[in-house]
Short mmCIF file of C-alpha atoms in Angstrom, two decimals:
data_model
loop_
_atom_site.label_atom_id
_atom_site.label_comp_id
_atom_site.label_asym_id
_atom_site.label_seq_id
_atom_site.Cartn_x
_atom_site.Cartn_y
_atom_site.Cartn_z
CA MET K 189 129.52 16.00 82.80
CA ARG K 190 128.52 14.72 86.21
CA SER K 191 128.98 11.12 85.04
CA GLN K 192 132.68 11.70 84.56
CA LYS K 193 132.97 11.12 88.31
CA MET K 194 132.84 7.43 87.36
CA THR K 195 134.03 7.39 83.72
CA PHE K 196 136.92 9.85 83.28
CA GLY K 197 140.54 9.84 84.37
CA LEU K 198 143.27 7.42 85.36
CA GLU K 199 141.87 6.77 88.81
CA LYS K 200 138.49 5.78 87.33
CA ALA K 201 139.92 2.82 85.40
CA PRO K 202 138.32 0.35 87.87
CA HIS K 203 134.98 2.10 87.37
CA ARG K 204 135.27 1.76 83.60
CA SER K 205 136.12 -1.90 84.03
CA LEU K 206 132.79 -2.43 85.78
CA LEU K 207 130.97 -0.48 83.04
CA TYR K 208 132.64 -2.66 80.42
CA ALA K 209 131.26 -5.62 82.38
CA LEU K 210 127.79 -4.23 81.74
CA GLY K 211 128.47 -4.44 78.00
CA LEU K 212 128.98 -0.71 77.55
CA THR K 213 131.47 0.46 74.93
CA ARG K 214 133.93 3.29 75.40
CA GLU K 215 131.81 5.37 73.02
CA GLU K 216 128.77 4.86 75.23
CA MET K 217 130.76 5.89 78.30
CA LYS K 218 131.76 9.15 76.60
CA ARG K 219 128.12 10.10 76.08
CA PRO K 220 125.87 11.52 78.80
CA LEU K 221 124.69 8.73 81.10
CA ILE K 222 120.94 9.00 81.67
CA GLY K 223 119.35 7.16 84.58
CA VAL K 224 115.98 5.61 83.72
CA VAL K 225 114.01 4.94 86.90
CA ASN K 226 111.48 2.22 86.06
CA ALA K 227 108.80 1.15 88.55
CA ALA K 228 107.65 -1.81 86.44
CA ASN K 229 106.45 -4.95 88.20
CA GLU K 230 103.97 -7.80 87.77
CA VAL K 231 101.91 -6.84 90.82
CA VAL K 232 100.44 -3.44 89.91
CA PRO K 233 98.18 -3.30 86.80
CA GLY K 234 99.23 0.29 86.24
CA HIS K 235 102.87 -0.80 86.07
CA LEU K 236 102.58 -4.06 84.16
CA HIS K 237 103.55 -2.48 80.84
CA LEU K 238 106.20 -0.03 82.04
CA GLY K 239 108.94 -2.20 80.54
CA LYS K 240 107.66 -1.25 77.09
CA ILE K 241 107.55 2.41 78.10
CA ALA K 242 111.14 2.15 79.35
CA GLU K 243 112.34 0.60 76.09
CA ALA K 244 110.78 3.48 74.16
CA VAL K 245 112.33 6.04 76.53
CA LYS K 246 115.75 4.44 76.11
CA ALA K 247 115.33 4.45 72.34
CA GLY K 248 114.67 8.19 72.48
CA ILE K 249 117.73 8.78 74.66
CA ARG K 250 119.93 6.86 72.24
CA MET K 251 118.49 8.72 69.23
CA ALA K 252 119.44 12.00 70.93
CA GLY K 253 123.00 10.88 71.72
CA GLY K 254 122.75 9.62 75.30
CA THR K 255 123.40 6.31 77.02
CA PRO K 256 120.46 5.08 79.09
CA MET K 257 121.00 3.06 82.28
CA GLU K 258 117.85 1.60 83.80
CA PHE K 259 117.27 0.84 87.48
CA PRO K 260 114.12 -0.10 89.43
CA ALA K 261 111.81 1.51 91.94
CA ILE K 262 109.26 -0.24 94.14
CA ALA K 263 105.52 0.21 93.62
CA VAL K 264 102.57 -0.63 95.90
CA CYS K 265 99.13 -1.21 94.36
CA ASP K 266 96.72 0.68 96.61
CA GLY K 267 93.75 -1.34 95.35
CA LEU K 268 95.38 -4.63 96.33
CA ALA K 269 96.62 -3.18 99.63
CA MET K 270 93.20 -1.77 100.55
CA ASN K 271 91.37 -2.68 103.77
CA HIS K 272 94.13 -4.73 105.38
CA GLU K 273 97.51 -4.23 107.04
CA GLY K 274 99.16 -3.68 103.66
CA MET K 275 97.64 -0.23 103.28
CA ARG K 276 99.87 1.01 106.10
CA PHE K 277 102.75 0.54 103.67
CA SER K 278 101.29 2.62 100.84
CA LEU K 279 101.85 6.26 101.82
CA THR K 280 104.95 5.19 103.73
CA SER K 281 106.44 3.84 100.48
CA ARG K 282 106.52 7.37 99.04
CA GLU K 283 109.50 8.38 101.17
CA VAL K 284 111.22 5.05 100.53
CA ILE K 285 110.93 5.63 96.77
CA THR K 286 112.36 9.13 97.12
CA ASP K 287 115.25 8.04 99.30
CA SER K 288 116.11 4.99 97.18
CA ILE K 289 116.28 7.07 94.01
CA GLU K 290 118.53 9.58 95.76
CA ILE K 291 120.76 6.67 96.74
CA MET K 292 120.97 5.27 93.21
CA ALA K 293 121.43 8.60 91.45
CA THR K 294 124.12 9.75 93.87
CA ALA K 295 126.03 6.49 94.15
CA HIS K 296 126.01 6.38 90.33
CA PRO K 297 126.34 10.01 89.18
CA PHE K 298 124.00 10.19 86.20
CA ASP K 299 123.87 13.34 84.11
CA ALA K 300 120.06 13.38 83.91
CA LEU K 301 117.07 11.24 84.84
CA VAL K 302 113.85 9.96 83.31
CA PHE K 303 111.26 8.78 85.82
CA ILE K 304 108.72 6.11 84.80
CA PRO K 305 105.92 5.79 87.38
CA ASN K 306 102.17 5.46 87.01
CA CYS K 307 100.30 4.84 90.24
CA ASP K 308 99.48 6.59 93.46
CA LYS K 309 102.56 6.97 95.67
CA ILE K 310 105.08 6.30 92.95
CA VAL K 311 104.40 9.52 91.03
CA PRO K 312 104.84 11.85 94.05
CA GLY K 313 107.74 9.77 95.35
CA MET K 314 109.55 10.22 92.06
CA LEU K 315 108.64 13.91 91.85
CA MET K 316 110.07 14.40 95.34
CA ALA K 317 113.31 12.71 94.26
CA MET K 318 113.38 14.88 91.15
CA MET K 319 113.14 18.06 93.24
CA ARG K 320 115.65 16.85 95.80
CA LEU K 321 118.32 15.86 93.27
CA ASN K 322 117.61 18.76 90.88
CA LEU K 323 119.18 17.07 87.87
CA PRO K 324 117.77 17.64 84.37
CA SER K 325 114.75 15.36 84.52
CA ILE K 326 111.40 14.43 83.04
CA ILE K 327 108.46 12.25 84.08
CA MET K 328 107.11 9.69 81.60
CA SER K 329 104.14 7.87 83.12
CA GLY K 330 102.49 4.68 81.95
CA GLY K 331 99.11 6.26 81.19
CA PRO K 332 95.51 5.61 82.23
CA MET K 333 93.55 2.40 81.92
CA LEU K 334 90.49 2.41 79.67
CA ALA K 335 87.06 2.26 81.29
CA GLY K 336 85.43 -1.13 81.65
CA ARG K 337 82.36 -2.61 80.02
CA ASN K 338 79.27 -0.40 80.30
CA ASN K 339 81.45 2.52 81.42
CA THR K 340 82.42 0.83 84.69
CA ASP K 341 85.67 1.03 86.65
CA LEU K 342 87.29 -0.25 89.84
CA ILE K 343 85.08 1.99 91.98
CA SER K 344 82.03 0.28 90.48
CA VAL K 345 83.36 -2.96 91.99
CA PHE K 346 84.09 -1.45 95.40
CA GLU K 347 80.58 0.01 95.53
CA GLY K 348 79.17 -3.28 94.25
CA VAL K 349 80.16 -4.95 97.54
CA GLY K 350 77.76 -2.67 99.40
CA ALA K 351 75.12 -3.20 96.72
CA VAL K 352 75.28 -6.96 97.29
CA ARG K 353 74.92 -6.45 101.04
CA ASN K 354 71.79 -4.31 100.63
CA GLY K 355 70.26 -6.66 98.07
CA THR K 356 70.38 -4.47 94.96
CA MET K 357 72.99 -6.66 93.23
CA THR K 358 73.59 -10.40 93.23
CA GLU K 359 76.95 -12.00 93.88
CA GLU K 360 76.92 -13.37 90.33
CA GLU K 361 76.39 -9.87 88.92
CA LEU K 362 79.22 -8.57 91.10
CA GLU K 363 81.59 -11.27 89.86
CA ASP K 364 80.72 -10.44 86.25
CA LEU K 365 81.40 -6.77 87.00
CA THR K 366 84.66 -7.75 88.70
CA GLU K 367 85.91 -9.45 85.54
CA ASN K 368 85.04 -6.57 83.23
CA ALA K 369 85.55 -3.28 85.12
CA CYS K 370 89.34 -3.16 84.69
CA PRO K 371 90.06 -4.22 81.08
CA GLY K 372 93.85 -4.06 81.10
CA CYS K 373 97.00 -2.21 82.04
CA GLY K 374 97.16 1.42 83.12
CA SER K 375 96.38 3.57 86.13
CA CYS K 376 92.73 3.23 87.18
CA SER K 377 90.51 5.03 84.69
CA GLY K 378 88.96 7.87 86.72
CA MET K 379 90.27 11.11 88.21
CA TYR K 380 91.77 9.24 91.13
CA THR K 381 95.09 9.94 92.82
CA ALA K 382 97.39 8.46 90.16
CA ASN K 383 95.80 10.32 87.30
CA SER K 384 95.47 13.52 89.35
CA MET K 385 99.23 13.46 89.91
CA ASN K 386 100.05 12.37 86.34
CA CYS K 387 98.06 15.31 85.00
CA LEU K 388 100.09 17.72 87.16
CA GLY K 389 103.56 16.24 86.71
CA VAL K 390 106.73 17.65 85.20
CA ALA K 391 106.07 15.95 81.88
CA LEU K 392 105.36 16.47 78.19
CA PRO K 393 101.84 17.47 77.08
CA GLY K 394 99.72 14.34 76.76
CA ASN K 395 101.38 12.49 79.63
CA GLY K 396 98.32 12.77 81.87
CA THR K 397 95.63 11.45 79.54
CA THR K 398 97.08 9.46 76.61
CA PRO K 399 95.76 5.90 77.18
CA ALA K 400 98.23 3.28 78.39
CA VAL K 401 97.43 0.88 75.54
CA SER K 402 97.83 3.40 72.71
CA ALA K 403 100.70 3.65 70.24
CA ALA K 404 100.69 7.37 70.99
CA ARG K 405 101.94 6.55 74.51
CA ILE K 406 104.97 4.73 73.04
CA ARG K 407 105.71 7.66 70.74
CA LEU K 408 105.41 10.06 73.67
CA ALA K 409 107.91 7.93 75.62
CA LYS K 410 110.43 8.21 72.78
CA GLN K 411 109.89 11.96 72.74
CA ALA K 412 110.46 12.09 76.52
CA GLY K 413 113.76 10.26 76.07
CA MET K 414 114.84 12.78 73.44
CA GLN K 415 113.56 15.72 75.49
CA VAL K 416 115.63 14.88 78.56
CA MET K 417 118.72 15.26 76.38
CA GLU K 418 117.58 18.75 75.41
CA LEU K 419 116.99 19.62 79.06
CA LEU K 420 120.53 18.43 79.79
CA GLU K 421 121.99 20.45 76.94
CA LYS K 422 120.17 23.60 78.05
CA ASN K 423 120.80 22.85 81.73
CA ILE K 424 117.10 23.23 82.57
CA ARG K 425 116.56 21.69 85.97
CA PRO K 426 113.40 20.82 87.94
CA ARG K 427 113.72 23.80 90.27
CA ASP K 428 113.88 26.10 87.24
CA ILE K 429 110.44 24.74 86.31
CA VAL K 430 108.85 24.23 89.73
CA THR K 431 108.39 27.78 90.99
CA GLU K 432 105.67 29.64 92.86
CA GLN K 433 103.92 30.18 89.52
CA SER K 434 103.92 26.49 88.70
CA VAL K 435 102.70 25.69 92.23
CA HIS K 436 99.72 27.94 91.57
CA ASN K 437 99.15 26.35 88.15
CA ALA K 438 99.24 22.82 89.55
CA VAL K 439 96.70 23.60 92.27
CA ALA K 440 94.44 25.51 89.84
CA ALA K 441 94.44 22.57 87.42
CA ASP K 442 93.75 20.19 90.29
CA MET K 443 90.77 22.27 91.41
CA ALA K 444 89.39 22.57 87.88
CA LEU K 445 89.69 18.84 87.27
CA GLY K 446 88.22 17.83 90.62
CA GLY K 447 91.32 15.84 91.50
CA SER K 448 91.98 13.53 94.42
CA THR K 449 92.16 14.84 97.98
CA ASN K 450 95.53 13.07 98.16
CA THR K 451 97.02 15.92 96.15
CA THR K 452 96.82 17.96 99.36
CA LEU K 453 99.27 15.45 100.84
CA HIS K 454 101.54 14.97 97.85
CA LEU K 455 101.93 18.44 96.36
CA PRO K 456 103.13 20.04 99.63
CA ALA K 457 105.66 17.21 100.01
CA VAL K 458 106.84 17.57 96.40
CA PHE K 459 107.14 21.33 96.53
CA GLY K 460 108.74 21.10 99.97
CA GLU K 461 111.64 19.22 98.37
CA ALA K 462 112.04 22.28 96.11
CA GLU K 463 112.03 24.49 99.24
CA LEU K 464 108.64 25.94 98.35
CA SER K 465 105.73 26.22 100.77
CA LEU K 466 102.24 24.98 99.92
CA SER K 467 99.76 25.26 102.77
CA LEU K 468 96.19 24.02 102.90
CA ASP K 469 95.10 27.66 102.85
CA ILE K 470 96.61 28.04 99.37
CA PHE K 471 94.55 25.08 98.17
CA ASP K 472 91.40 26.62 99.57
CA ASP K 473 92.12 30.13 98.27
CA ILE K 474 92.70 28.84 94.73
CA SER K 475 89.69 26.52 94.95
CA ARG K 476 87.41 29.45 95.77
CA LYS K 477 88.55 31.22 92.57
CA THR K 478 88.72 28.23 90.19
CA PRO K 479 85.58 26.63 88.72
CA ASN K 480 85.16 22.86 88.67
CA ILE K 481 84.98 22.28 84.91
CA CYS K 482 85.32 18.48 84.73
CA LYS K 483 83.35 15.78 86.51
CA LEU K 484 85.18 12.55 85.94
CA SER K 485 84.68 9.35 87.94
CA PRO K 486 84.11 9.10 90.89
CA ALA K 487 82.32 12.49 90.85
CA GLY K 488 80.71 11.75 87.47
CA THR K 489 80.40 9.07 84.80
CA GLN K 490 83.19 10.19 82.46
CA HIS K 491 86.73 8.84 82.51
CA ILE K 492 90.26 9.96 81.62
CA GLU K 493 89.86 8.68 78.06
CA ASP K 494 86.91 11.08 77.67
CA LEU K 495 89.05 13.97 78.92
CA HIS K 496 91.75 12.95 76.43
CA ARG K 497 89.30 12.99 73.51
CA ALA K 498 87.94 16.35 74.71
CA GLY K 499 91.36 18.01 74.37
CA GLY K 500 93.21 16.75 77.45
CA ILE K 501 95.15 18.81 79.95
CA PRO K 502 96.36 21.33 77.31
CA ALA K 503 92.72 22.21 76.63
CA VAL K 504 92.03 22.56 80.35
CA MET K 505 95.09 24.77 80.82
CA GLY K 506 94.15 26.84 77.76
CA ALA K 507 90.67 27.41 79.14
CA LEU K 508 92.06 28.43 82.53
CA LEU K 509 94.62 30.70 80.87
CA ASP K 510 91.88 32.47 78.93
CA LYS K 511 90.12 33.17 82.23
CA GLY K 512 93.34 34.47 83.83
CA LEU K 513 93.42 31.60 86.34
CA VAL K 514 96.91 30.24 85.56
CA HIS K 515 100.30 31.78 84.83
CA GLY K 516 101.06 31.44 81.13
CA GLU K 517 104.69 32.53 81.56
CA ALA K 518 105.62 29.52 83.75
CA LEU K 519 108.38 27.36 82.24
CA THR K 520 107.71 23.68 81.39
CA VAL K 521 109.83 20.64 80.47
CA THR K 522 109.35 21.40 76.79
CA GLY K 523 111.68 24.37 77.35
CA LYS K 524 108.73 26.59 76.50
CA THR K 525 106.18 28.34 78.68
CA VAL K 526 102.66 27.16 79.40
CA ALA K 527 101.28 29.76 76.99
CA GLU K 528 103.75 28.81 74.26
CA ASN K 529 102.84 25.13 74.60
CA ILE K 530 99.13 25.88 74.33
CA LYS K 531 99.70 28.01 71.23
CA GLU K 532 101.99 25.48 69.55
CA LEU K 533 99.58 22.61 70.22
CA LYS K 534 96.60 24.71 69.13
CA ALA K 535 94.99 23.39 72.29
CA HIS K 536 91.25 23.87 72.48
CA ILE K 537 88.18 22.21 73.93
CA ILE K 538 86.88 19.59 71.50
CA ASP K 539 83.96 18.39 73.65
CA PRO K 540 82.40 21.08 75.88
CA ASP K 541 80.29 18.42 77.59
CA VAL K 542 83.49 17.07 79.16
CA ILE K 543 85.41 20.32 79.73
CA ARG K 544 82.77 22.86 80.76
CA ILE K 545 84.55 26.17 81.12
CA ASP K 546 81.51 28.26 80.14
CA LYS K 547 79.00 26.20 82.13
CA PRO K 548 81.10 24.80 85.00
CA TYR K 549 79.75 22.15 87.30
CA ALA K 550 80.46 24.46 90.23
CA LYS K 551 81.83 27.95 90.73
CA GLU K 552 84.45 26.58 93.10
CA GLY K 553 87.10 23.91 92.62
CA GLY K 554 86.85 20.25 93.49
CA ILE K 555 88.49 20.37 96.93
CA ALA K 556 87.56 22.32 100.06
CA ILE K 557 89.53 22.79 103.29
CA LEU K 558 87.40 22.67 106.45
CA ARG K 559 88.37 24.03 109.84
CA GLY K 560 86.77 24.25 113.28
CA ASN K 561 87.24 22.82 116.73
CA LEU K 562 87.33 19.29 115.27
CA ALA K 563 90.05 20.21 112.76
CA PRO K 564 91.87 23.42 113.78
CA ASP K 565 94.77 22.53 111.47
CA GLY K 566 92.43 21.56 108.65
CA ALA K 567 90.49 18.71 107.09
CA VAL K 568 90.00 17.93 103.40
CA VAL K 569 86.91 17.01 101.38
CA LYS K 570 86.34 16.46 97.68
CA GLN K 571 83.32 18.76 97.51
CA SER K 572 82.74 18.03 93.83
CA ALA K 573 81.79 14.45 94.80
CA VAL K 574 79.48 15.31 97.74
CA ALA K 575 75.71 14.96 97.42
CA PRO K 576 73.82 18.27 97.79
CA GLU K 577 72.03 16.91 100.86
CA MET K 578 75.34 16.56 102.72
CA MET K 579 76.86 19.96 101.99
CA VAL K 580 75.42 21.42 105.21
CA ARG K 581 74.22 18.96 107.80
CA ASP K 582 74.23 18.02 111.47
CA VAL K 583 75.07 14.36 111.89
CA THR K 584 75.26 11.89 114.79
CA ALA K 585 78.64 10.34 115.55
CA ARG K 586 79.28 6.61 115.41
CA VAL K 587 82.86 6.21 116.58
CA PHE K 588 85.41 3.53 115.66
CA ASN K 589 89.09 3.20 116.47
CA SER K 590 90.02 1.40 113.25
CA GLU K 591 88.89 1.07 109.65
CA GLU K 592 87.98 -2.59 110.13
CA GLU K 593 85.56 -1.76 112.95
CA GLY K 594 83.90 0.92 110.82
CA VAL K 595 83.52 -1.31 107.76
CA GLU K 596 82.01 -4.11 109.85
CA ALA K 597 79.37 -1.70 111.18
CA ILE K 598 78.56 -0.28 107.74
CA LEU K 599 78.23 -3.63 105.98
CA GLY K 600 76.42 -5.04 109.02
CA GLY K 601 73.62 -2.50 108.56
CA LYS K 602 74.36 -0.71 111.84
CA ILE K 603 74.79 2.74 110.27
CA LYS K 604 71.61 4.73 109.69
CA LYS K 605 70.65 7.85 107.78
CA GLY K 606 71.89 10.94 109.59
CA ASP K 607 74.92 9.18 111.06
CA VAL K 608 78.57 10.10 110.59
CA VAL K 609 81.10 7.28 110.75
CA VAL K 610 84.10 8.59 112.69
CA ILE K 611 87.22 6.47 112.10
CA ARG K 612 90.22 7.59 114.12
CA TYR K 613 93.75 6.44 114.95
CA GLU K 614 94.37 6.04 111.23
CA GLY K 615 96.49 9.20 110.76
CA PRO K 616 100.12 9.33 109.65
CA ARG K 617 101.43 8.63 113.16
CA GLY K 618 98.47 6.87 114.76
CA GLY K 619 97.93 4.37 111.95
CA PRO K 620 100.75 4.42 111.42
CA GLY K 621 100.73 5.02 107.69
CA MET K 622 97.44 6.90 107.12
CA ARG K 623 95.43 4.21 105.37
CA GLU K 624 93.00 5.04 102.57
CA MET K 625 89.31 4.58 103.38
CA LEU K 626 87.97 3.54 99.97
CA THR K 627 86.33 0.40 101.37
CA PRO K 628 84.12 2.20 103.93
CA THR K 629 83.22 5.11 101.63
CA SER K 630 82.32 2.70 98.83
CA ALA K 631 80.33 0.57 101.26
CA ILE K 632 78.33 3.64 102.33
CA VAL K 633 77.53 4.51 98.70
CA GLY K 634 76.87 0.89 97.76
CA MET K 635 74.44 0.53 100.67
CA GLY K 636 72.47 3.48 99.29
CA LEU K 637 73.52 5.88 102.07
CA GLY K 638 75.73 8.26 100.09
CA ALA K 639 73.28 11.17 100.40
CA ASP K 640 72.63 10.65 104.10
CA VAL K 641 75.80 9.42 105.85
CA ALA K 642 79.18 11.13 106.24
CA LEU K 643 82.59 9.70 107.10
CA ILE K 644 85.16 11.68 109.06
CA THR K 645 88.67 10.38 109.68
CA ASP K 646 92.22 11.37 110.52
CA GLY K 647 93.13 8.88 107.80
CA ARG K 648 92.72 9.61 104.12
CA PHE K 649 90.68 8.56 101.12
CA SER K 650 91.31 7.07 97.75
CA GLY K 651 90.90 9.38 94.80
CA GLY K 652 88.04 7.03 93.98
CA SER K 653 86.06 7.88 97.13
CA ARG K 654 82.88 9.89 96.81
CA GLY K 655 80.29 11.22 99.21
CA ALA K 656 80.73 13.34 102.32
CA ALA K 657 84.16 11.85 102.98
CA ILE K 658 86.12 14.27 105.18
CA GLY K 659 89.69 13.20 105.82
CA HIS K 660 93.14 14.36 106.96
CA VAL K 661 91.56 15.69 110.19
CA SER K 662 94.40 17.47 111.96
CA PRO K 663 95.62 17.19 114.63
CA GLU K 664 95.06 13.43 114.48
CA ALA K 665 93.82 11.43 117.45
CA ALA K 666 97.28 10.05 118.23
CA ASP K 667 98.54 13.63 118.63
CA GLY K 668 95.74 14.58 121.02
CA GLY K 669 93.39 15.96 118.38
CA LEU K 670 89.75 16.53 119.32
CA ILE K 671 88.69 13.67 117.06
CA GLY K 672 90.06 11.42 119.82
CA LEU K 673 87.46 12.83 122.27
CA VAL K 674 84.37 12.30 120.09
CA GLN K 675 81.83 9.90 121.60
CA ASP K 676 78.93 7.93 120.17
CA GLY K 677 75.85 10.14 119.93
CA ASP K 678 77.73 13.46 119.67
CA THR K 679 76.49 15.94 117.10
CA ILE K 680 78.94 17.09 114.44
CA HIS K 681 78.14 20.09 112.29
CA ILE K 682 79.31 19.93 108.67
CA ASP K 683 79.22 23.09 106.56
CA ILE K 684 81.25 22.59 103.40
CA PRO K 685 80.37 25.92 101.72
CA GLY K 686 81.17 27.67 105.00
CA ARG K 687 84.33 25.55 105.44
CA LYS K 688 83.29 24.48 108.97
CA LEU K 689 83.71 21.21 110.85
CA GLU K 690 82.55 21.47 114.45
CA LEU K 691 81.96 19.07 117.32
CA VAL K 692 78.77 20.42 118.91
CA VAL K 693 79.60 19.65 122.53
CA PRO K 694 79.88 22.24 125.35
CA GLU K 695 83.43 23.37 126.00
CA ALA K 696 83.18 22.31 129.64
CA GLU K 697 82.31 18.78 128.58
CA ILE K 698 85.22 18.73 126.12
CA GLU K 699 87.63 19.81 128.85
CA GLU K 700 86.30 17.12 131.19
CA ARG K 701 86.84 14.48 128.53
CA ARG K 702 90.33 15.76 127.89
CA LYS K 703 91.29 15.29 131.55
CA HIS K 704 90.62 11.55 131.18
CA PHE K 705 91.90 11.16 127.62
CA VAL K 706 94.46 8.42 126.98
CA PRO K 707 95.40 8.01 123.30
CA VAL K 708 95.20 4.49 121.93
CA GLU K 709 98.66 3.01 121.54
CA LYS K 710 98.81 0.32 118.87
CA ASP K 711 101.12 -2.65 119.04
CA VAL K 712 103.12 -1.92 115.88
CA LYS K 713 105.25 -4.94 115.06
CA SER K 714 106.94 -3.57 111.94
CA PRO K 715 110.28 -1.84 112.71
CA PHE K 716 109.81 0.19 109.54
CA LEU K 717 106.39 1.49 110.64
CA ARG K 718 107.69 2.29 114.14
CA ARG K 719 110.49 4.33 112.59
CA TYR K 720 108.02 6.02 110.23
CA ALA K 721 105.74 6.99 113.14
CA LYS K 722 108.69 8.69 114.86
CA LEU K 723 109.62 10.74 111.79
CA VAL K 724 106.32 11.61 110.08
CA THR K 725 104.66 15.02 110.31
CA SER K 726 101.00 16.00 110.23
CA ALA K 727 98.75 15.42 107.23
CA SER K 728 98.21 19.18 107.20
CA THR K 729 101.82 19.64 106.07
CA GLY K 730 101.96 16.78 103.58
CA GLY K 731 102.77 13.89 105.88
CA ALA K 732 106.45 14.11 104.96
CA TYR K 733 109.31 13.35 107.32
CA ARG K 734 110.19 16.07 109.78
CA LYS K 735 113.41 17.92 109.06
CA ILE K 736 116.39 16.54 110.95
#
């Protein structure tokens, strides 16, 4: 066993002495030592209850003959970090999580690992560590939050701010909504980034949709603890599971569900740790072949709990398998294939109004990749959440060099129908940190402009953003991308079905602007962010660190 590096032999007597100091018995040291990576804290609602999940996981490990050893991971709440300097530390935390887990699991040679995340960057950060370390491992997430009163959620509150500004909601009504939209612990209740990633993770069936507050979630955690011992016994490792077939399956499920655009950042980074390539073209190719069969918030009014009652991810995968859209022979953490899991679970669609395989919401998947002179390396849009009026449109640029400037203009009533808010210098390097733009997109919708105003940025969006929100524009402005040359009054042509994003300005004029172009250099005070900006790659390749 790998753990014998610190438990076995004469020369490891000092190591055993330290383990005795932890309260471990010799019998416990002889068993497999299982690292339990717990991202619990009292800051993130999605992580508030992870201590209970960890206790259940550890109980399962002990029942199966292992010795659990818990250690922490950091977690940033994107909602609390939104629209201020803190959001620069959200995406950047992903690599910190990965690196810190590598440190802990190498300094202390565990035999296997159970990862307990729940929210946005923590899930991909842990998946990246899982691929990098390649120890027998399993994800056991905290589960989704229930929807709020009157079927509301956190996005209802974000959009309520704009509604107050345009006079369609009072401040008292907004405060009442604020108190009731997020009823308790769990990852936010729609098909946002956290739940998109939890539904695609290397985890047991049910992990993506079983509500955080349910007893079934505790039972699932015990099963995950037992299952990691089976993975260890059979020597099934993450890179045995994460193959080209499973890459295809993950993207197909993402497209069918209408998942967050952030998956185009996280999945390439995760699979890159497994030495697998996932380009934006693969996302687009699979999206063109995969129908959008669910319309959960923010694209629709249903929530993760509705998907769970309708049959959950096994039902979605079963429906896609029947249509020949996923690989049934791909291995999973159950030790069985996708097809075997579906058969054993008798997975089927319980509510066809939630999972619409026969009458899909759209023939194509939830995400589209746009290209053109404004984004030669690609831009990303959640097409399943775009109003029909904005699918093909010429819009007039209103340009801002920061999110704060853009939000001030939107809430100040300075953005009109037919405009496109262009927010630049918010990319991975230019931000630095590639902030999410949930505040401006929600303000646009809340102000009643969702069917008439677009937002284009080299930053990114929350999984909760809806509307013509086109992000990840690459190259970014800080790298000399054309988005840095856009001026107020320019026409931008958006053609989502045609996958086009074009700045409609004569080439001669573009070249003249380029001669005088000087990228904005921000005064970045954080040493961490300065280091990040030196190492980070383009959003088009996952925004991971460059190889050194």
